[in-house]
Structures are given as structure tokens and as C-alpha cells.
CSV table of C-alpha atoms in Angstrom, one decimal:
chain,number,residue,atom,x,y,z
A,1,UNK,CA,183.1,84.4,41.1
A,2,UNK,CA,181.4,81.7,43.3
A,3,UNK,CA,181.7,83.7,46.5
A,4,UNK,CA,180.0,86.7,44.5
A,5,UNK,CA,177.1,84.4,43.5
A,6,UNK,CA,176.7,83.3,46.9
A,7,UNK,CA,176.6,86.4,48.4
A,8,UNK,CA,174.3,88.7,46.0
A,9,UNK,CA,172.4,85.1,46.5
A,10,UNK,CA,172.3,85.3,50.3
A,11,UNK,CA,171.5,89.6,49.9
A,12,UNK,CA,168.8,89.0,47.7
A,13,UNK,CA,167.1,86.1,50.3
A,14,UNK,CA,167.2,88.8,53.1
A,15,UNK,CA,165.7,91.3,50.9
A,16,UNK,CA,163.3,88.5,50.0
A,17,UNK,CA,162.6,88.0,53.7
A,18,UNK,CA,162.2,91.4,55.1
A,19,UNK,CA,159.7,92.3,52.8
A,20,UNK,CA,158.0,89.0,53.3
A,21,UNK,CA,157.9,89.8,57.1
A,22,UNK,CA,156.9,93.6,56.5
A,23,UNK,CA,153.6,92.0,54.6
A,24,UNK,CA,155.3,94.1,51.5
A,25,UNK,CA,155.2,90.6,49.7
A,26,UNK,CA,152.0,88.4,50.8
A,27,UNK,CA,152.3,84.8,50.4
A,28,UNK,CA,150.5,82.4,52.2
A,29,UNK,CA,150.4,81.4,55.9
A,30,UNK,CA,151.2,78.2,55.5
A,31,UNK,CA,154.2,79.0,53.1
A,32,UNK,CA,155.4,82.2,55.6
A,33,UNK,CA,158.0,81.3,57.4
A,34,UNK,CA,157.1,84.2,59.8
A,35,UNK,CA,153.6,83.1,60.5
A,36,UNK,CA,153.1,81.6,63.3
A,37,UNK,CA,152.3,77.7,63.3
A,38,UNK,CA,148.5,76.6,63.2
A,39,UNK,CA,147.1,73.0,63.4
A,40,UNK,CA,144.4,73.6,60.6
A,41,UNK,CA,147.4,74.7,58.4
A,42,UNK,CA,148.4,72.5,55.2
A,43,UNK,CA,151.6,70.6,56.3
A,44,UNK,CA,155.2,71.3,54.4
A,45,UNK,CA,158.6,71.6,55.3
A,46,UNK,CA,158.2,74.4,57.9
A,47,UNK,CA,156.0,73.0,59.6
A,48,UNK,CA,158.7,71.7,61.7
A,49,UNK,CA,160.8,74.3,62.0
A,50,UNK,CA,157.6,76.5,63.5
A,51,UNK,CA,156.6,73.6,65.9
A,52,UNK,CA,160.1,73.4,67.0
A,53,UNK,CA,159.8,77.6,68.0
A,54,UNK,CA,157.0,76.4,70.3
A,55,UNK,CA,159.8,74.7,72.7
A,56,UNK,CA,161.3,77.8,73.2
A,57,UNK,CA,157.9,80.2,74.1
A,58,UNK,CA,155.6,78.9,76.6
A,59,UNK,CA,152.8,81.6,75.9
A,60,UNK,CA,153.0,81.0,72.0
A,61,UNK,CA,152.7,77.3,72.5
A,62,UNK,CA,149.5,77.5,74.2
A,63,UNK,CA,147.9,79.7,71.9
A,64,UNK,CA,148.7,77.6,69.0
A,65,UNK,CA,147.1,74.7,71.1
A,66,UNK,CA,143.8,77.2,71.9
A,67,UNK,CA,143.3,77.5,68.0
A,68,UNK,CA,143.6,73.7,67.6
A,69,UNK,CA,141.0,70.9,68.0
A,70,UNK,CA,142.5,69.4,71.1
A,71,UNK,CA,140.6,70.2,74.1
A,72,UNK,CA,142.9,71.4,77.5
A,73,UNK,CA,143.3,72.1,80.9
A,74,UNK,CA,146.5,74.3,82.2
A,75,UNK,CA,148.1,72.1,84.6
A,76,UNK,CA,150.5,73.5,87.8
A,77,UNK,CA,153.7,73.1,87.3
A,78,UNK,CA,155.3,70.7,89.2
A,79,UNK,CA,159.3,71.3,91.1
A,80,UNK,CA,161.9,69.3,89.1
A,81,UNK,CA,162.9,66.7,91.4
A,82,UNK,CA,165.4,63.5,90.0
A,83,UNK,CA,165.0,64.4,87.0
A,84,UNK,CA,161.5,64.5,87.0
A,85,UNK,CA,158.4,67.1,86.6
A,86,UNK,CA,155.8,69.0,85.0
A,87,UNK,CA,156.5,72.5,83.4
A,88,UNK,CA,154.1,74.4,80.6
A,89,UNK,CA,151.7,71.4,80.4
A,90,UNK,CA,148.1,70.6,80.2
A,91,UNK,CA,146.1,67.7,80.6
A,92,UNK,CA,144.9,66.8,77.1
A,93,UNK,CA,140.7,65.6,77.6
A,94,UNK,CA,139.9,65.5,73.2
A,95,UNK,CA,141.3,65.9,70.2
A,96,UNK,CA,139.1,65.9,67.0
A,97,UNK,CA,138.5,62.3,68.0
A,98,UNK,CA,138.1,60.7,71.5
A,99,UNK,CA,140.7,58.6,73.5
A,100,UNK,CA,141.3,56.2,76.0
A,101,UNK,CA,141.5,58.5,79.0
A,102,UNK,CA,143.2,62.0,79.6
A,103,UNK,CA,146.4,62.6,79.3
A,104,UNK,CA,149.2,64.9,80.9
A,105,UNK,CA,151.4,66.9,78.5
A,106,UNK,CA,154.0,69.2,77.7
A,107,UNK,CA,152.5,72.0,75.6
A,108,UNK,CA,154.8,71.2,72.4
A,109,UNK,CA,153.9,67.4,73.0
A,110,UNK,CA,150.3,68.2,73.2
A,111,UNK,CA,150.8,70.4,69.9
A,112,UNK,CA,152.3,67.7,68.1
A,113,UNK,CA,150.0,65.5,68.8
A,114,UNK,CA,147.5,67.7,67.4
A,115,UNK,CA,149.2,67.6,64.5
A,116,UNK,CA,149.2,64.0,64.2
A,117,UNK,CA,145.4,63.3,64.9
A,118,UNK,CA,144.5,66.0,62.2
A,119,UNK,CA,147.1,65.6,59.5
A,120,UNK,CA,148.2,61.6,60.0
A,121,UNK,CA,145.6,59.5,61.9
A,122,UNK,CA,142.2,59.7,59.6
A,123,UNK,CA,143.9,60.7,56.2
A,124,UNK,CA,145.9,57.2,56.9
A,125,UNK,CA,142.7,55.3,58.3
A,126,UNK,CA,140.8,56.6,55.3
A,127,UNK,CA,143.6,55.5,52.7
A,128,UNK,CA,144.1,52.5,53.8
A,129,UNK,CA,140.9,51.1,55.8
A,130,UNK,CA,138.2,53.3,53.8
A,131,UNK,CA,136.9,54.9,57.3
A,132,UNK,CA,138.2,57.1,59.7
A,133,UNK,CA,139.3,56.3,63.5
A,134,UNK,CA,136.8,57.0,66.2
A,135,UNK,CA,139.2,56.4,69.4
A,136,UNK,CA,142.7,56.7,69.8
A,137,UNK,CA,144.1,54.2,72.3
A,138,UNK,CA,147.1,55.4,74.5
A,139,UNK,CA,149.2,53.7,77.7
A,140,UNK,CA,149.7,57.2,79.1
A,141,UNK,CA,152.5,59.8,78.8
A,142,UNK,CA,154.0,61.3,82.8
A,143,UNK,CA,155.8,58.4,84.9
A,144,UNK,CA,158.9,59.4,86.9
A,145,UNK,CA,161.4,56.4,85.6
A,146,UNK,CA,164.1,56.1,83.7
A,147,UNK,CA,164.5,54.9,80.0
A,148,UNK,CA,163.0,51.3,79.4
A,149,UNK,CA,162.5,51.6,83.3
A,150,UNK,CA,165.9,50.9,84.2
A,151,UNK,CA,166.9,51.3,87.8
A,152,UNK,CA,170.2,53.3,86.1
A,153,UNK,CA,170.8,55.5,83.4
A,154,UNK,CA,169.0,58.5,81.3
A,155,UNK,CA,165.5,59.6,82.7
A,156,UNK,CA,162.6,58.9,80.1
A,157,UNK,CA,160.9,61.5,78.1
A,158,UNK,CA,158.0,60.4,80.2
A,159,UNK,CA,159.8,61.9,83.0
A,160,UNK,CA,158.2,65.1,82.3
A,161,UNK,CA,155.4,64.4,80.3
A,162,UNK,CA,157.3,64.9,77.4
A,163,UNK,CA,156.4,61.2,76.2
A,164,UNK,CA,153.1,59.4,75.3
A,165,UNK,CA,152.5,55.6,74.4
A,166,UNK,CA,150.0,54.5,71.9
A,167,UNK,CA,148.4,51.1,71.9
A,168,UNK,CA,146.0,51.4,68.9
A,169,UNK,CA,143.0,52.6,67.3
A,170,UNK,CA,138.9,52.0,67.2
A,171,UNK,CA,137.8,52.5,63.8
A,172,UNK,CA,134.3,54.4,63.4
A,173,UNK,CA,132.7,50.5,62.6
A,174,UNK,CA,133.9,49.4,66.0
A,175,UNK,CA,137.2,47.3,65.1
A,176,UNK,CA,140.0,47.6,66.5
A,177,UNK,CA,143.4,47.6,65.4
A,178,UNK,CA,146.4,47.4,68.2
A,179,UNK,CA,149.9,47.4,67.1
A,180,UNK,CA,150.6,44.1,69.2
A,181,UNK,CA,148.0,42.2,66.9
A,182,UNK,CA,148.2,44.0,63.8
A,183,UNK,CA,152.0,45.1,62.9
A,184,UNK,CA,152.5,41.5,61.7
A,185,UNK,CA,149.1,40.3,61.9
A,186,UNK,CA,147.2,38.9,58.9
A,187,UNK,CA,145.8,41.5,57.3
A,188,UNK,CA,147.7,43.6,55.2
A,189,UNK,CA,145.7,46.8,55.2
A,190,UNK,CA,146.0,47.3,59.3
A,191,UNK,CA,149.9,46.6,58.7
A,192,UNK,CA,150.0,49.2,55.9
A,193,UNK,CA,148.0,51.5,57.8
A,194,UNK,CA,149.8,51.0,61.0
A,195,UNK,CA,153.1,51.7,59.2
A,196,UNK,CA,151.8,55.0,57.7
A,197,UNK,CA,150.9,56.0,61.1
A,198,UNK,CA,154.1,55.5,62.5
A,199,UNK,CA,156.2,57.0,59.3
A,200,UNK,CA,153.4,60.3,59.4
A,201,UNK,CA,153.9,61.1,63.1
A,202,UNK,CA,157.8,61.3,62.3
A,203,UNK,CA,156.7,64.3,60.8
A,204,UNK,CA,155.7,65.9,64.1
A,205,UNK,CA,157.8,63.7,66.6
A,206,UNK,CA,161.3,64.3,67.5
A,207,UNK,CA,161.3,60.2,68.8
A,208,UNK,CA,159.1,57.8,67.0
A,209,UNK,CA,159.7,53.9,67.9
A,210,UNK,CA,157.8,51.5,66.8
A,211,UNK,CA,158.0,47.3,67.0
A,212,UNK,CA,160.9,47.9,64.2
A,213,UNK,CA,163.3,49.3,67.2
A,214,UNK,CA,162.9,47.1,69.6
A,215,UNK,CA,161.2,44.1,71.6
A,216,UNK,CA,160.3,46.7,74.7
A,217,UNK,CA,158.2,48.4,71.8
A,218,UNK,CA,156.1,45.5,70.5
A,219,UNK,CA,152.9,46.7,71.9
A,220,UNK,CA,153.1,50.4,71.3
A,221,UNK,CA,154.4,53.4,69.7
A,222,UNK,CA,156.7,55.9,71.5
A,223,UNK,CA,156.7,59.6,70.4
A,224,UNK,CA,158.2,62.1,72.1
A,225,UNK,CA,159.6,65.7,71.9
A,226,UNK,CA,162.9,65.5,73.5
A,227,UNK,CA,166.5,66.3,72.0
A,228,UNK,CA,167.0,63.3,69.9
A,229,UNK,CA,165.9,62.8,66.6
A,230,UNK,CA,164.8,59.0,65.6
A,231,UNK,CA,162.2,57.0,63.3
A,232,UNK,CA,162.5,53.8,63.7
């Protein structure tokens, strides 16, 4: 009886899904599993799952990144060599909100992090601080090293601009919150807001480490897109 259930359960989700995808059944984009992933979108459950598609198709990746508010340039790739080098990337010069200095990165890093400045980074500022960030403040994202830079073991994330390290914020009033002052600092709001931060960008992240993970990470954040899956 249970394997009849499951199967006229299964049957009737594929019948569900084809007409979904044959626009029989309209529902919307952000709840289509079908439709391709936009930034602007609301964010739910498969929002992952269509971010994660974006690994896999170069050309679909960048124009989810066109429709975005990050601003680009396509950058060369670059011959994997130790381990290390650039394939699909950009160099990342705005988001909706300005940064530190440019950045290189792979095109489903650059997504995410589009992603993350939208959906995470001035909804959190605004909940907790009552005003929105003006700067984002980053330590970079390409360096040809190895985890921790070790002078043995796994290459880094960073390796091939899959990585990007960020220091802190400037709010739109001029302060600024860093998360070597400000993740145990004083002042409970930049913790709490800090801590949102990192728990929203899991959202979009494969790797998000924050102080909690280690002493290497006291300074910074570290997302990243690569085949592990962490929040700490």
C-alpha cells in the first residue's frame, strides 16, 4: 500500500512538473523551479539549488550576473598551473553599494555575492543599525596559495578566485564596523548585526567562516563557492 502511495505520489509530481515547465500551470518565478535564477528575485529554498546550476553553465552564469546590480568586466582566462587559475571570471568594480577596491571572481562567486549585498547586507544593517551600508570592505579574493597559506596541503578557494575575504562595513553615517573590533566589541547591535551577516551569506555561500571557526579568521569573513559545505 505504501509503495502505491509513493508512486501515484511521485506520478502525480511529474505531471505537476511538466505542466509547470510547459507554462500549462503558471506560478511564479521565484517559486518555478524551471526559471532561471535572478538577483532581484525574492529568496526561498530554491534559490540555492538555481545558484548552484550556475557552476555547471558558464554562459547562464553571466547572464544572471548582466541582470544583477553588480557591475563587471569579463576577464581572460588564465592556464591552470599548481593548482591555480582563472576560468569564467570577471573583475567585480560595484555592486549596489561601493567597495574597497575591485575584485577578481569566478562567475558563481560574483553571483553569490550579488546575492548577499542585495538580500543580506542592508536588510541586516537596517534591522539592526537603523541605516543601510554605504561600503563594503574586502581583503581580496585571487592569491595562488594554499589553505591558511601553508607551504603543504589543499590549495585555497582563493586559488582560483573562487574565495573573497571581508573586513567590514561603512555605514551610510560614516562609521565603521570591522569584524576584528566589533564581533566581541562593546556594542551589541554591530555584534548582532555582524552575526546576521555571517548566518545570511550562508544562504548563498558554500564556505562561510567567521571568528567562531578559528583564530586565522579573527579579522574577516571567508566565503567561498567551492565543494564543501560549512557555516561556522
Amino acid at each position: 500500500m505504501l509503495g502505491r502511495l509513493a508512486l501515484s505520489a511521485a506520478l502525480g509530481l511529474a505531471i505537476l512538473a511538466g505542466l509547470v515547465w510547459g507554462g500549462i500551470i503558471v506560478v511564479p518565478r521565484h517559486l518555478n523551479p524551471f526559471a532561471p535564477l535572478r538577483v532581484a528575485d525574492e529568496v526561498n529554498w530554491l534559490t540555492r539549488i538555481k545558484l548552484s546550476r550556475l557552476e555547471r553553465s558558464g554562459p547562464q552564469c553571466l547572464g544572471v550576473l548582466a541582470e544583477s546590480d553588480v557591475s563587471y568586466r569579463p576577464v581572460s582566462d588564465r592556464e591552470d598551473r599548481d593548482g591555480c587559475g582563472l576560468s569564467n571570471a570577471v573583475e567585480v568594480t560595484e555592486a549596489s553599494r561601493a567597495l574597497s577596491g575591485n575584485f577578481t571572481a569566478s562567475c558563481p562567486l560574483a553571483v553569490a555575492w550579488a546575492l548577499f549585498d542585495r538580500h543580506v547586507v542592508g536588510p541586516s544593517a537596517r534591522r539592526h543599525l537603523r541605516q543601510d551600508v554605504a561600503r563594503v570592505v574586502h581583503f581580496g579574493t585571487y592569491a595562488c596559495r594554499n589553505i591558511n597559506h601553508r607551504a603543504e596541503g589543499r590549495r585555497s578557494e582563493h586559488a582560483t578566485a573562487n574565495a573573497i575575504d571581508l573586513a567590514g562595513f561603512v555605514l551610510a553615517d560614516g562609521q565603521q564596523i570591522t569584524v576584528r573590533a566589533d564581533w566581541t566589541g562593546s556594542d551589541p547591535r554591530r555584534a548582532a548585526f555582524l552575526r546576521d551577516v555571517r548566518d545570511g551569506a550562508c544562504g548563498f555561500f558554500d564556505v562561510v567562516l567567521s571568528p567562531d571557526y578559528n583564530e586565522a579568521h579573527h579579522d574577516h569573513f571567508h566565503f567561498d563557492m567551492g565543494a564543501y559545505r560549512a557555516c561556522r
